[in-house]
């Protein structure tokens, strides 16, 4: 099932074209069309299996619409989408996990979204450590969100609780105590 979850993440965040589907402007895919397209491309899943992937995902990567007919990735898109998330006042401090080898670039340029639409920020250090460890020796940075918001930087919170912003200038970064 992890293999199916990773493939579903790829499709719903970055490459719906791999199976010949289109996401709407908010990133939604019709579940019936998605399941048929997966089957045509040798990745057959039942509705029950899809639901198991969605609800077993400990990172809550996927959101199913309230009527149960559509699915989308909660965040992490490289596609230009409007998730329809309203700006919110963030907590005073959020966290960003990264690899030690990225620190020079981060403190020179700030946190940039790279190939994704937004910079992702965690509400706690534990989550940030997990994220940072995917890229090498983990380091957790603090983000002074109160100061950023006071300067007009916008924040939104994805369906899964991950905080998103367009970029974090280096002057708002520090190191989390570990």
Backbone as a chain_set.jsonl record, in Angstrom:
{"seq": "XXXXXXXXXXXXXXXXXXXXXXXXXXXXXXXXXXXXXXXXXXXXXXXXXXXXXXXXXXXXXXXXXXXXXXXXXXXXXXXXXXXXXXXXXXXXXXXXXXXXXXXXXXXXXXXXXXXXXXXXXXXXXXXXXXXXXXXXXXXXXXXXXXXXXXXXXXXXXXXXXXXXXXXXXXXXXXXXXX", "coords": {"N": [[0.806, -1.203, 0.0], [2.047, 1.286, 0.639], [3.431, 1.887, -1.709], [1.338, 2.422, -3.502], [0.263, 4.658, -2.245], [2.36, 6.513, -2.49], [2.408, 6.767, -5.289], [-0.137, 7.815, -5.765], [0.166, 10.256, -4.448], [2.102, 11.439, -6.118], [0.582, 11.705, -8.494], [-1.589, 13.388, -7.674], [-0.314, 15.644, -6.712], [1.639, 16.482, -8.538], [1.774, 15.234, -11.181], [-0.711, 14.608, -12.828], [-1.082, 14.054, -15.453], [0.277, 11.714, -16.037], [-1.456, 9.591, -15.853], [-3.443, 10.438, -17.417], [-5.432, 12.223, -16.45], [-7.119, 15.258, -15.433], [-6.734, 17.817, -13.066], [-8.985, 19.951, -11.305], [-9.112, 23.591, -10.987], [-8.693, 23.901, -8.297], [-7.342, 21.705, -7.54], [-8.75, 19.326, -7.322], [-9.75, 15.97, -8.092], [-12.03, 13.884, -9.771], [-13.195, 11.079, -8.113], [-14.181, 8.676, -9.247], [-13.32, 8.918, -11.956], [-10.559, 9.033, -11.474], [-10.045, 6.453, -10.375], [-10.741, 4.844, -12.582], [-8.851, 5.735, -14.466], [-6.456, 5.035, -13.17], [-6.715, 2.24, -13.261], [-6.653, 1.798, -16.056], [-4.001, 2.326, -16.442], [-2.605, 0.297, -15.27], [-2.621, 0.314, -12.48], [-4.607, -0.577, -10.674], [-7.091, 0.166, -8.32], [-9.52, -0.33, -5.803], [-12.476, 1.393, -4.648], [-12.631, 1.067, -1.904], [-9.96, 0.366, -1.275], [-8.701, 2.757, -1.991], [-9.843, 4.488, -0.095], [-8.774, 3.316, 2.212], [-6.059, 3.943, 1.854], [-6.184, 6.747, 1.987], [-7.222, 7.215, 4.607], [-5.474, 5.849, 6.232], [-3.132, 7.166, 6.01], [-0.592, 8.603, 7.721], [0.369, 11.162, 7.507], [-1.658, 12.627, 6.557], [-2.07, 13.303, 3.814], [-4.024, 13.521, 1.881], [-7.233, 14.807, 0.883], [-10.641, 14.239, 1.004], [-13.553, 15.254, -0.61], [-16.442, 16.753, 1.023], [-18.794, 15.541, 0.03], [-17.857, 13.147, -0.837], [-17.106, 12.588, -3.469], [-14.843, 13.605, -4.702], [-11.242, 13.982, -4.688], [-8.16, 15.284, -3.409], [-4.71, 16.307, -3.14], [-3.607, 17.462, -0.021], [-1.641, 19.414, 0.327], [1.532, 20.561, -1.008], [1.779, 20.774, -3.728], [3.178, 21.064, -7.007], [2.01, 22.067, -9.129], [0.325, 24.927, -10.51], [-2.135, 25.92, -8.546], [-5.239, 26.923, -7.018], [-6.007, 26.468, -3.927], [-8.083, 27.423, -2.496], [-7.861, 28.28, 0.094], [-8.234, 30.313, 2.901], [-6.488, 33.228, 3.974], [-4.861, 33.176, 7.143], [-4.187, 34.099, 10.528], [-1.134, 33.129, 11.698], [0.356, 30.85, 14.176], [2.558, 32.249, 16.682], [5.151, 31.221, 16.397], [6.424, 28.961, 14.025], [7.748, 25.914, 12.581], [10.446, 24.626, 10.596], [11.702, 21.864, 9.044], [14.826, 20.813, 7.858], [17.733, 19.832, 5.944], [21.044, 19.718, 7.219], [23.03, 20.368, 5.334], [21.791, 22.239, 3.729], [21.72, 24.68, 4.952], [23.447, 26.969, 4.482], [22.536, 28.028, 2.017], [19.879, 28.539, 2.706], [20.113, 30.5, 4.729], [21.204, 32.477, 3.227], [19.334, 33.042, 1.194], [16.805, 32.688, 2.28], [13.822, 30.777, 3.035], [12.585, 29.109, 0.333], [10.035, 28.095, -2.015], [10.931, 26.29, -3.915], [10.346, 23.749, -6.211], [7.766, 23.554, -5.537], [4.552, 25.005, -4.707], [4.354, 26.436, -2.339], [6.133, 27.282, 0.716], [6.506, 24.939, 3.275], [5.441, 24.686, 6.603], [5.747, 23.51, 9.934], [3.763, 22.812, 12.848], [4.97, 21.856, 15.094], [8.053, 20.795, 16.684], [8.74, 18.083, 16.543], [7.447, 17.06, 14.244], [8.74, 18.641, 12.331], [11.382, 17.698, 12.565], [11.093, 15.113, 11.544], [10.402, 15.711, 8.882], [12.728, 17.106, 8.042], [14.637, 15.076, 8.262], [14.262, 13.525, 6.035], [15.883, 14.523, 4.108], [18.51, 14.431, 4.846], [20.904, 14.937, 7.508], [18.984, 16.099, 10.046], [17.903, 19.409, 10.767], [16.235, 21.803, 12.69], [14.492, 24.684, 12.057], [13.325, 27.761, 13.41], [10.54, 29.829, 12.71], [9.703, 33.114, 12.741], [6.733, 33.884, 12.826], [4.923, 35.756, 13.763], [6.233, 38.206, 13.445], [6.57, 38.146, 10.684], [3.892, 38.157, 9.787], [3.139, 40.633, 10.777], [4.498, 42.239, 9.039], [3.069, 41.864, 6.775], [3.141, 39.427, 5.402], [1.493, 36.627, 4.067], [-0.281, 33.792, 5.332], [-1.535, 30.48, 5.06], [-3.477, 27.668, 6.095], [-3.256, 24.336, 5.35], [-5.558, 21.636, 4.562], [-4.676, 19.498, 6.085], [-3.403, 20.604, 8.245], [-0.84, 21.591, 7.863], [1.122, 24.48, 7.648], [1.316, 27.08, 5.253], [3.218, 29.294, 3.229], [4.347, 31.84, 0.96], [7.121, 32.383, 0.876], [9.966, 32.566, 3.095], [11.733, 35.075, 4.359], [15.203, 35.249, 5.241], [15.753, 36.73, 7.559], [13.784, 36.152, 9.369], [14.295, 33.732, 10.455], [15.508, 31.267, 12.765], [17.219, 29.023, 15.011], [15.8, 26.065, 16.266], [15.621, 24.941, 19.615], [17.182, 21.905, 20.439]], "CA": [[0.0, 0.0, 0.0], [2.882, 2.502, 0.574], [3.731, 2.166, -3.116], [0.144, 3.061, -4.064], [0.149, 5.981, -1.631], [3.36, 7.386, -3.135], [1.977, 7.039, -6.656], [-1.283, 8.718, -5.668], [0.735, 11.558, -4.109], [2.701, 11.955, -7.357], [-0.498, 12.08, -9.422], [-2.421, 14.487, -7.176], [0.484, 16.841, -6.436], [2.567, 16.909, -9.573], [1.735, 14.662, -12.536], [-1.947, 13.923, -13.204], [-0.961, 13.659, -16.854], [0.829, 10.357, -16.139], [-2.554, 8.647, -16.05], [-4.42, 11.046, -18.319], [-6.524, 12.969, -15.822], [-6.876, 16.666, -15.15], [-7.248, 18.328, -11.801], [-9.604, 21.256, -11.504], [-8.243, 24.694, -10.565], [-8.443, 23.772, -6.864], [-6.602, 20.473, -7.311], [-9.63, 18.172, -7.127], [-9.967, 14.96, -9.138], [-13.199, 13.046, -9.565], [-12.707, 9.776, -7.658], [-14.51, 7.658, -10.252], [-12.386, 9.084, -13.082], [-9.234, 8.666, -10.991], [-9.959, 4.994, -10.268], [-10.74, 4.285, -13.947], [-7.557, 6.063, -15.083], [-5.449, 4.18, -12.528], [-6.894, 0.885, -13.801], [-6.156, 1.806, -17.444], [-2.541, 2.435, -16.424], [-2.033, -0.829, -14.533], [-2.545, 0.616, -11.035], [-5.991, -0.752, -10.252], [-7.473, 0.31, -6.916], [-10.959, -0.243, -5.55], [-12.847, 2.546, -3.821], [-12.262, 0.701, -0.538], [-8.51, 0.482, -1.158], [-8.385, 4.188, -2.013], [-10.212, 5.021, 1.214], [-7.78, 2.83, 3.173], [-4.856, 4.755, 1.663], [-6.463, 8.102, 2.479], [-7.445, 7.287, 6.049], [-4.326, 5.266, 6.944], [-1.969, 8.023, 5.805], [-0.3, 9.326, 8.964], [0.673, 12.565, 7.201], [-2.908, 13.205, 6.075], [-1.726, 13.941, 2.538], [-5.162, 13.594, 0.968], [-8.513, 15.31, 1.361], [-11.804, 13.812, 0.237], [-14.598, 16.281, -0.506], [-17.515, 16.374, 1.948], [-19.78, 14.653, -0.594], [-17.195, 11.88, -1.134], [-16.945, 12.339, -4.904], [-13.585, 14.145, -5.211], [-10.063, 13.842, -3.848], [-7.02, 16.106, -3.79], [-3.612, 16.363, -2.182], [-3.859, 18.571, 0.902], [-0.631, 20.43, 0.055], [2.721, 20.009, -1.644], [1.631, 20.814, -5.18], [4.064, 21.829, -7.876], [1.117, 22.646, -10.137], [-0.265, 26.194, -10.07], [-3.52, 25.703, -8.151], [-5.797, 27.764, -5.955], [-6.65, 25.525, -3.02], [-9.238, 28.063, -1.879], [-7.612, 28.44, 1.522], [-8.265, 31.716, 3.306], [-5.377, 33.638, 4.838], [-5.117, 33.067, 8.582], [-3.114, 34.536, 11.401], [-0.446, 31.906, 12.132], [0.92, 30.902, 15.52], [3.719, 33.138, 16.811], [6.311, 30.513, 15.859], [6.272, 27.675, 13.358], [9.037, 25.236, 12.422], [10.767, 24.08, 9.282], [12.762, 20.867, 9.087], [15.654, 20.793, 6.659], [19.0, 19.128, 6.112], [22.161, 20.578, 7.612], [23.768, 20.839, 4.155], [21.035, 23.309, 3.059], [21.67, 25.886, 5.782], [24.09, 28.146, 3.881], [21.624, 28.591, 1.021], [18.686, 29.046, 3.387], [20.396, 31.767, 5.41], [21.523, 33.48, 2.203], [18.167, 33.347, 0.359], [15.556, 32.431, 2.973], [13.14, 29.544, 2.628], [11.889, 29.28, -0.942], [9.237, 26.903, -2.274], [11.542, 25.369, -4.88], [9.422, 23.324, -7.261], [6.402, 23.536, -5.003], [3.839, 26.277, -4.724], [4.512, 27.115, -1.058], [7.016, 26.768, 1.757], [5.71, 24.199, 4.252], [5.867, 24.907, 7.978], [5.131, 22.584, 10.892], [3.348, 23.422, 14.107], [5.758, 21.347, 16.211], [9.434, 20.411, 16.391], [8.806, 16.65, 16.21], [7.098, 16.926, 12.83], [9.804, 19.269, 11.546], [12.528, 16.776, 12.556], [10.752, 14.038, 10.602], [10.496, 16.276, 7.529], [14.126, 17.393, 7.763], [15.413, 13.835, 8.168], [14.119, 12.946, 4.687], [16.851, 15.148, 3.215], [19.853, 14.315, 5.412], [20.948, 15.208, 8.949], [17.911, 17.076, 10.27], [18.027, 20.628, 11.553], [14.927, 22.443, 12.762], [14.533, 26.144, 12.103], [12.126, 28.458, 13.866], [10.079, 30.904, 11.834], [9.016, 34.141, 13.517], [5.527, 34.163, 12.04], [4.297, 36.991, 14.241], [6.914, 39.322, 12.772], [6.248, 38.07, 9.247], [2.509, 38.602, 9.606], [3.112, 42.078, 11.027], [5.008, 42.886, 7.824], [2.146, 41.629, 5.663], [3.266, 38.112, 4.764], [0.264, 35.847, 4.22], [-0.193, 32.381, 5.684], [-2.751, 29.677, 5.008], [-3.293, 26.342, 6.686], [-3.811, 23.287, 4.492], [-6.558, 20.759, 5.171], [-4.024, 18.575, 7.015], [-2.771, 21.342, 9.332], [0.452, 22.152, 7.479], [1.051, 25.909, 7.351], [1.916, 27.4, 3.962], [3.478, 30.691, 2.907], [5.051, 31.896, -0.325], [8.571, 32.363, 1.133], [10.336, 33.071, 4.422], [13.022, 35.764, 4.33], [16.16, 34.722, 6.223], [15.752, 37.491, 8.819], [12.755, 35.61, 10.257], [14.681, 32.361, 10.811], [16.419, 30.983, 13.874], [17.364, 27.59, 15.263], [14.984, 25.524, 17.347], [16.4, 24.184, 20.591], [16.983, 20.454, 20.284]], "C": [[0.854, 1.274, 0.0], [3.218, 2.888, -0.863], [2.554, 2.885, -3.789], [-0.03, 4.477, -3.519], [1.131, 6.96, -2.272], [2.944, 7.741, -4.562], [0.798, 8.01, -6.673], [-0.82, 10.134, -5.332], [1.346, 12.208, -5.354], [1.617, 12.475, -8.304], [-1.213, 13.341, -8.945], [-1.644, 15.75, -6.838], [1.192, 17.39, -7.668], [2.237, 16.46, -11.001], [0.428, 13.931, -12.86], [-1.914, 13.422, -14.648], [-0.414, 12.243, -17.023], [-0.256, 9.308, -16.353], [-3.686, 9.267, -16.859], [-5.61, 11.697, -17.657], [-6.122, 14.426, -15.679], [-7.459, 16.985, -13.788], [-7.953, 19.643, -12.085], [-8.703, 22.328, -10.896], [-7.927, 24.675, -9.073], [-7.755, 22.452, -6.512], [-7.441, 19.227, -7.127], [-9.658, 17.272, -8.35], [-11.23, 14.196, -8.779], [-12.714, 11.634, -9.216], [-13.005, 8.68, -8.669], [-13.562, 7.719, -11.443], [-10.979, 8.678, -12.68], [-9.081, 7.151, -10.941], [-9.932, 4.332, -11.644], [-9.395, 4.535, -14.635], [-6.439, 5.221, -14.475], [-5.517, 2.762, -13.101], [-6.355, 0.794, -15.231], [-4.63, 1.811, -17.502], [-1.891, 1.398, -15.503], [-1.886, -0.619, -13.044], [-3.932, 0.49, -10.417], [-6.152, -0.66, -8.731], [-8.991, 0.306, -6.838], [-11.229, 1.017, -4.737], [-12.447, 2.294, -2.364], [-10.761, 0.831, -0.325], [-8.071, 1.945, -1.15], [-8.701, 4.812, -0.651], [-9.241, 4.566, 2.295], [-6.489, 3.637, 3.08], [-5.047, 6.138, 2.276], [-6.495, 8.133, 4.002], [-6.299, 6.678, 6.86], [-3.092, 6.161, 6.854], [-1.705, 8.878, 7.041], [0.068, 10.786, 8.735], [-0.549, 13.306, 6.673], [-2.686, 13.97, 4.771], [-2.932, 14.231, 1.656], [-6.4, 14.121, 1.662], [-9.589, 14.783, 0.429], [-12.882, 14.865, 0.46], [-15.715, 15.807, 0.421], [-18.556, 15.43, 1.336], [-19.171, 13.32, -1.031], [-16.942, 11.597, -2.596], [-15.596, 12.778, -5.461], [-12.47, 13.948, -4.184], [-8.992, 14.817, -4.329], [-5.904, 15.912, -2.761], [-3.852, 17.584, -1.315], [-2.891, 19.723, 0.679], [0.536, 19.775, -0.657], [2.715, 20.057, -3.157], [2.762, 21.58, -5.864], [3.248, 22.484, -8.993], [0.548, 23.969, -9.621], [-1.766, 26.021, -9.816], [-3.945, 26.765, -7.148], [-6.596, 26.84, -5.058], [-7.856, 26.126, -2.307], [-9.093, 28.235, -0.38], [-7.555, 29.922, 1.852], [-7.056, 32.041, 4.169], [-5.801, 33.605, 6.307], [-3.932, 33.643, 9.338], [-2.439, 33.281, 11.944], [-0.088, 31.976, 13.613], [2.136, 31.832, 15.52], [4.949, 32.512, 16.171], [5.862, 29.225, 15.19], [7.675, 27.135, 13.101], [9.198, 24.699, 11.006], [11.928, 23.105, 9.432], [13.511, 20.849, 7.772], [16.907, 19.981, 6.948], [20.107, 20.134, 6.401], [22.877, 21.162, 6.385], [23.057, 21.968, 3.401], [21.108, 24.648, 3.78], [22.302, 27.113, 5.148], [23.154, 28.825, 2.881], [20.394, 29.203, 1.689], [18.97, 30.39, 4.049], [20.86, 32.856, 4.448], [20.263, 33.961, 1.482], [16.836, 33.265, 1.089], [14.992, 31.083, 2.543], [12.321, 29.848, 1.383], [11.116, 28.005, -1.251], [9.869, 25.909, -3.241], [10.557, 25.031, -5.98], [7.976, 23.314, -6.795], [5.811, 24.939, -5.008], [4.112, 27.106, -3.468], [5.65, 26.505, -0.247], [6.111, 26.119, 2.798], [6.304, 24.389, 5.639], [5.062, 24.002, 8.914], [4.777, 23.305, 12.18], [4.169, 22.938, 15.289], [7.128, 20.868, 15.743], [9.521, 18.959, 15.936], [8.49, 16.426, 14.73], [8.202, 17.498, 11.949], [11.054, 18.388, 11.484], [12.285, 15.658, 11.545], [10.89, 14.516, 9.162], [11.96, 16.497, 7.153], [14.966, 16.153, 7.56], [15.281, 13.162, 6.802], [15.215, 13.432, 3.754], [18.293, 15.035, 3.7], [19.793, 14.525, 6.91], [20.002, 16.363, 9.25], [18.334, 18.229, 11.166], [16.646, 21.267, 11.547], [15.125, 23.941, 12.942], [13.232, 26.673, 12.682], [11.806, 29.544, 12.843], [9.273, 31.865, 12.694], [7.811, 34.624, 12.699], [4.832, 35.442, 12.484], [4.909, 38.194, 13.546], [6.611, 39.322, 11.274], [4.845, 38.606, 8.98], [2.394, 40.107, 9.807], [3.623, 42.865, 9.826], [4.151, 42.59, 6.592], [2.294, 40.317, 4.933], [2.011, 37.291, 5.067], [0.578, 34.386, 4.527], [-1.555, 31.741, 5.465], [-2.432, 28.344, 5.669], [-4.008, 25.331, 5.802], [-4.794, 22.424, 5.285], [-5.956, 19.844, 6.237], [-3.261, 19.287, 8.139], [-1.401, 21.907, 9.026], [0.247, 23.624, 7.127], [1.84, 26.202, 6.089], [2.107, 28.907, 3.838], [4.334, 30.72, 1.652], [6.571, 31.829, -0.182], [8.797, 32.877, 2.547], [11.699, 33.746, 4.301], [13.915, 35.298, 5.493], [16.108, 35.455, 7.556], [14.717, 36.981, 9.822], [13.101, 34.211, 10.78], [15.613, 32.322, 12.011], [16.507, 29.475, 14.02], [16.487, 27.179, 16.441], [15.895, 24.808, 18.332], [16.13, 22.692, 20.41], [17.555, 19.701, 21.45]], "O": [[0.433, 2.271, -0.587], [3.282, 4.072, -1.196], [2.748, 3.836, -4.546], [-0.425, 5.385, -4.251], [0.775, 8.102, -2.563], [3.108, 8.882, -4.994], [0.746, 8.919, -7.501], [-1.353, 11.105, -5.87], [1.128, 13.393, -5.608], [1.74, 13.573, -8.849], [-1.422, 14.266, -9.73], [-2.238, 16.818, -6.691], [1.331, 18.602, -7.829], [2.407, 17.239, -11.939], [0.463, 12.733, -13.141], [-2.627, 12.487, -15.011], [-0.63, 11.63, -18.069], [-0.01, 8.265, -16.959], [-4.765, 8.685, -16.971], [-6.696, 11.726, -18.235], [-4.948, 14.781, -15.79], [-8.523, 16.495, -13.411], [-7.567, 20.372, -12.999], [-7.647, 22.012, -10.349], [-7.001, 25.352, -8.626], [-7.603, 22.118, -5.337], [-6.903, 18.167, -6.806], [-9.598, 17.738, -9.488], [-11.468, 13.896, -7.609], [-11.909, 11.058, -9.948], [-12.148, 7.833, -8.92], [-13.057, 6.689, -11.889], [-10.273, 8.042, -13.464], [-8.08, 6.62, -11.422], [-9.191, 3.372, -11.858], [-8.864, 3.651, -15.306], [-5.565, 4.743, -15.198], [-4.484, 2.158, -13.392], [-5.679, -0.175, -15.58], [-4.036, 1.36, -18.482], [-0.776, 1.594, -15.018], [-1.096, -1.311, -12.402], [-4.37, 1.389, -9.699], [-5.444, -1.32, -7.97], [-9.668, 0.868, -7.699], [-10.305, 1.629, -4.203], [-11.982, 3.203, -1.677], [-10.33, 1.353, 0.703], [-7.178, 2.327, -0.394], [-7.9, 5.582, -0.122], [-8.915, 5.337, 3.197], [-5.891, 3.976, 4.101], [-4.179, 6.635, 2.995], [-5.861, 8.99, 4.618], [-6.169, 6.962, 8.051], [-2.108, 5.928, 7.556], [-2.491, 9.767, 7.37], [0.076, 11.572, 9.682], [-0.468, 14.498, 6.375], [-3.066, 15.134, 4.645], [-2.869, 15.093, 0.78], [-6.599, 13.916, 2.86], [-9.461, 14.87, -0.792], [-13.098, 15.314, 1.585], [-15.917, 14.604, 0.589], [-19.136, 14.608, 2.046], [-19.883, 12.454, -1.54], [-16.593, 10.47, -2.946], [-15.227, 12.38, -6.567], [-12.717, 13.773, -2.99], [-8.925, 15.137, -5.516], [-6.136, 15.416, -1.658], [-4.257, 18.632, -1.818], [-3.27, 20.885, 0.824], [0.529, 18.565, -0.884], [3.565, 19.441, -3.8], [3.235, 22.602, -5.366], [3.747, 23.351, -9.71], [0.313, 24.114, -8.422], [-2.564, 25.982, -10.753], [-3.113, 27.416, -6.515], [-7.725, 26.47, -5.382], [-8.571, 25.423, -1.594], [-10.088, 28.324, 0.339], [-6.897, 30.694, 1.155], [-6.644, 31.231, 4.999], [-6.927, 33.953, 6.661], [-2.81, 33.664, 8.833], [-3.092, 32.455, 12.582], [-0.211, 33.03, 14.235], [2.671, 32.158, 14.46], [5.705, 33.193, 15.479], [5.027, 28.492, 15.72], [8.668, 27.812, 13.369], [8.228, 24.369, 10.324], [13.007, 23.478, 9.891], [12.906, 20.867, 6.7], [17.109, 19.505, 8.065], [20.099, 21.255, 5.891], [23.283, 22.324, 6.402], [23.655, 22.59, 2.524], [20.608, 25.651, 3.27], [21.748, 28.207, 5.262], [22.999, 30.046, 2.897], [19.926, 30.266, 1.281], [18.165, 31.315, 3.946], [20.904, 34.03, 4.815], [20.133, 35.149, 1.189], [15.825, 33.731, 0.564], [15.619, 30.348, 1.781], [11.47, 30.737, 1.387], [11.505, 26.931, -0.793], [9.381, 24.787, -3.37], [9.994, 25.925, -6.613], [7.065, 23.087, -7.592], [6.5, 25.922, -5.282], [4.103, 28.336, -3.521], [6.073, 25.374, -0.487], [5.075, 26.675, 3.161], [7.514, 24.269, 5.831], [3.871, 23.765, 8.713], [5.418, 24.288, 12.553], [4.095, 23.519, 16.372], [7.333, 20.575, 14.565], [10.297, 18.64, 15.036], [9.195, 15.682, 14.048], [8.559, 16.901, 10.934], [11.718, 18.34, 10.448], [13.181, 15.305, 10.778], [11.435, 13.803, 8.319], [12.384, 16.116, 6.062], [15.911, 16.167, 6.772], [16.103, 12.316, 6.45], [15.456, 12.819, 2.714], [19.207, 15.504, 3.021], [18.747, 14.316, 7.524], [20.199, 17.477, 8.764], [19.02, 18.051, 12.172], [15.965, 21.274, 10.522], [15.824, 24.396, 13.847], [12.166, 26.097, 12.466], [12.698, 30.097, 12.2], [8.276, 31.477, 13.304], [7.874, 35.627, 11.988], [4.22, 36.133, 11.67], [4.196, 39.096, 13.107], [6.418, 40.38, 10.674], [4.635, 39.404, 8.067], [1.646, 40.779, 9.097], [3.233, 44.014, 9.616], [4.481, 43.023, 5.488], [1.625, 40.109, 3.921], [1.533, 37.274, 6.201], [1.565, 33.828, 4.049], [-2.593, 32.373, 5.659], [-1.272, 27.949, 5.785], [-5.204, 25.449, 5.538], [-4.847, 22.482, 6.514], [-6.642, 19.457, 7.183], [-2.548, 18.637, 8.904], [-0.843, 22.635, 9.846], [-0.682, 23.974, 6.399], [2.913, 25.637, 5.878], [1.269, 29.692, 4.283], [4.979, 29.726, 1.319], [7.24, 31.266, -1.048], [7.935, 33.537, 3.126], [12.714, 33.065, 4.156], [13.428, 34.995, 6.582], [16.393, 34.854, 8.592], [14.768, 37.339, 10.999], [12.294, 33.584, 11.466], [16.404, 33.239, 12.232], [15.923, 28.736, 13.227], [16.44, 27.854, 17.469], [16.843, 24.138, 17.923], [14.984, 22.275, 20.248], [17.479, 18.473, 21.489]]}, "num_chains": 1, "name": "protein.A"}
